[in-house]
Amino acid sequence: MNAIANAAPAVAMLAAFACVLGGGWMIRSRRDPKRGWLLIVMSLVLFGNVAIWTL
């Protein structure tokens, strides 16, 4: 695999952690809880994709 293919799971994991933090902040601060939950669901999808990529 090339360098971009090796870096993609790491970048996806960083994005997933950022989405969890951002979603939690949106839910906790009551700014927009619906979008906060959507961010958390999106991070779960990213975690799943990384798990599939690494198998």
PDB file of C-alpha atoms in Angstrom:
ATOM      1  CA  MET A   1       0.000   0.000   0.000  1.00  0.00           C
ATOM      2  CA  ASN A   2       1.079   3.546  -0.520  1.00  0.00           C
ATOM      3  CA  ALA A   3       1.559   6.241   2.103  1.00  0.00           C
ATOM      4  CA  ILE A   4      -1.916   7.745   1.740  1.00  0.00           C
ATOM      5  CA  ALA A   5      -3.579   4.367   2.213  1.00  0.00           C
ATOM      6  CA  ASN A   6      -1.508   3.792   5.353  1.00  0.00           C
ATOM      7  CA  ALA A   7      -2.394   7.221   6.770  1.00  0.00           C
ATOM      8  CA  ALA A   8      -6.144   7.070   6.046  1.00  0.00           C
ATOM      9  CA  PRO A   9      -7.135   5.042   9.151  1.00  0.00           C
ATOM     10  CA  ALA A  10      -5.130   7.339  11.424  1.00  0.00           C
ATOM     11  CA  VAL A  11      -6.758  10.438   9.952  1.00  0.00           C
ATOM     12  CA  ALA A  12     -10.202   8.827  10.247  1.00  0.00           C
ATOM     13  CA  MET A  13      -9.577   8.015  13.919  1.00  0.00           C
ATOM     14  CA  LEU A  14      -8.535  11.609  14.628  1.00  0.00           C
ATOM     15  CA  ALA A  15     -11.692  12.826  12.899  1.00  0.00           C
ATOM     16  CA  ALA A  16     -13.831  10.377  14.871  1.00  0.00           C
ATOM     17  CA  PHE A  17     -12.379  11.547  18.194  1.00  0.00           C
ATOM     18  CA  ALA A  18     -12.956  15.164  17.173  1.00  0.00           C
ATOM     19  CA  CYS A  19     -16.581  14.333  16.303  1.00  0.00           C
ATOM     20  CA  VAL A  20     -17.130  12.641  19.663  1.00  0.00           C
ATOM     21  CA  LEU A  21     -15.720  15.651  21.505  1.00  0.00           C
ATOM     22  CA  GLY A  22     -17.684  18.127  19.399  1.00  0.00           C
ATOM     23  CA  GLY A  23     -20.895  16.136  19.665  1.00  0.00           C
ATOM     24  CA  GLY A  24     -20.537  15.801  23.415  1.00  0.00           C
ATOM     25  CA  TRP A  25     -19.928  19.521  23.735  1.00  0.00           C
ATOM     26  CA  MET A  26     -23.007  20.318  21.611  1.00  0.00           C
ATOM     27  CA  ILE A  27     -25.181  18.009  23.717  1.00  0.00           C
ATOM     28  CA  ARG A  28     -23.800  19.210  27.056  1.00  0.00           C
ATOM     29  CA  SER A  29     -24.043  22.910  26.244  1.00  0.00           C
ATOM     30  CA  ARG A  30     -27.551  22.447  24.789  1.00  0.00           C
ATOM     31  CA  ARG A  31     -26.576  24.381  21.671  1.00  0.00           C
ATOM     32  CA  ASP A  32     -27.917  21.837  19.194  1.00  0.00           C
ATOM     33  CA  PRO A  33     -28.369  18.383  20.753  1.00  0.00           C
ATOM     34  CA  LYS A  34     -29.773  16.839  17.574  1.00  0.00           C
ATOM     35  CA  ARG A  35     -26.619  17.638  15.620  1.00  0.00           C
ATOM     36  CA  GLY A  36     -24.532  16.554  18.586  1.00  0.00           C
ATOM     37  CA  TRP A  37     -26.090  13.093  18.464  1.00  0.00           C
ATOM     38  CA  LEU A  38     -25.579  13.007  14.700  1.00  0.00           C
ATOM     39  CA  LEU A  39     -21.875  13.731  15.218  1.00  0.00           C
ATOM     40  CA  ILE A  40     -21.628  10.879  17.709  1.00  0.00           C
ATOM     41  CA  VAL A  41     -23.379   8.491  15.301  1.00  0.00           C
ATOM     42  CA  MET A  42     -21.030   9.622  12.525  1.00  0.00           C
ATOM     43  CA  SER A  43     -18.033   8.896  14.748  1.00  0.00           C
ATOM     44  CA  LEU A  44     -19.353   5.372  15.380  1.00  0.00           C
ATOM     45  CA  VAL A  45     -19.567   4.858  11.624  1.00  0.00           C
ATOM     46  CA  LEU A  46     -15.981   6.070  11.247  1.00  0.00           C
ATOM     47  CA  PHE A  47     -14.831   3.701  14.011  1.00  0.00           C
ATOM     48  CA  GLY A  48     -16.578   0.871  12.173  1.00  0.00           C
ATOM     49  CA  ASN A  49     -14.919   1.806   8.882  1.00  0.00           C
ATOM     50  CA  VAL A  50     -11.485   1.842  10.487  1.00  0.00           C
ATOM     51  CA  ALA A  51     -12.161  -1.568  12.041  1.00  0.00           C
ATOM     52  CA  ILE A  52     -13.084  -2.944   8.623  1.00  0.00           C
ATOM     53  CA  TRP A  53     -10.054  -1.349   6.929  1.00  0.00           C
ATOM     54  CA  THR A  54      -7.640  -2.858   9.431  1.00  0.00           C
ATOM     55  CA  LEU A  55      -8.967  -6.429   9.228  1.00  0.00           C
TER      56      LEU A  55
END
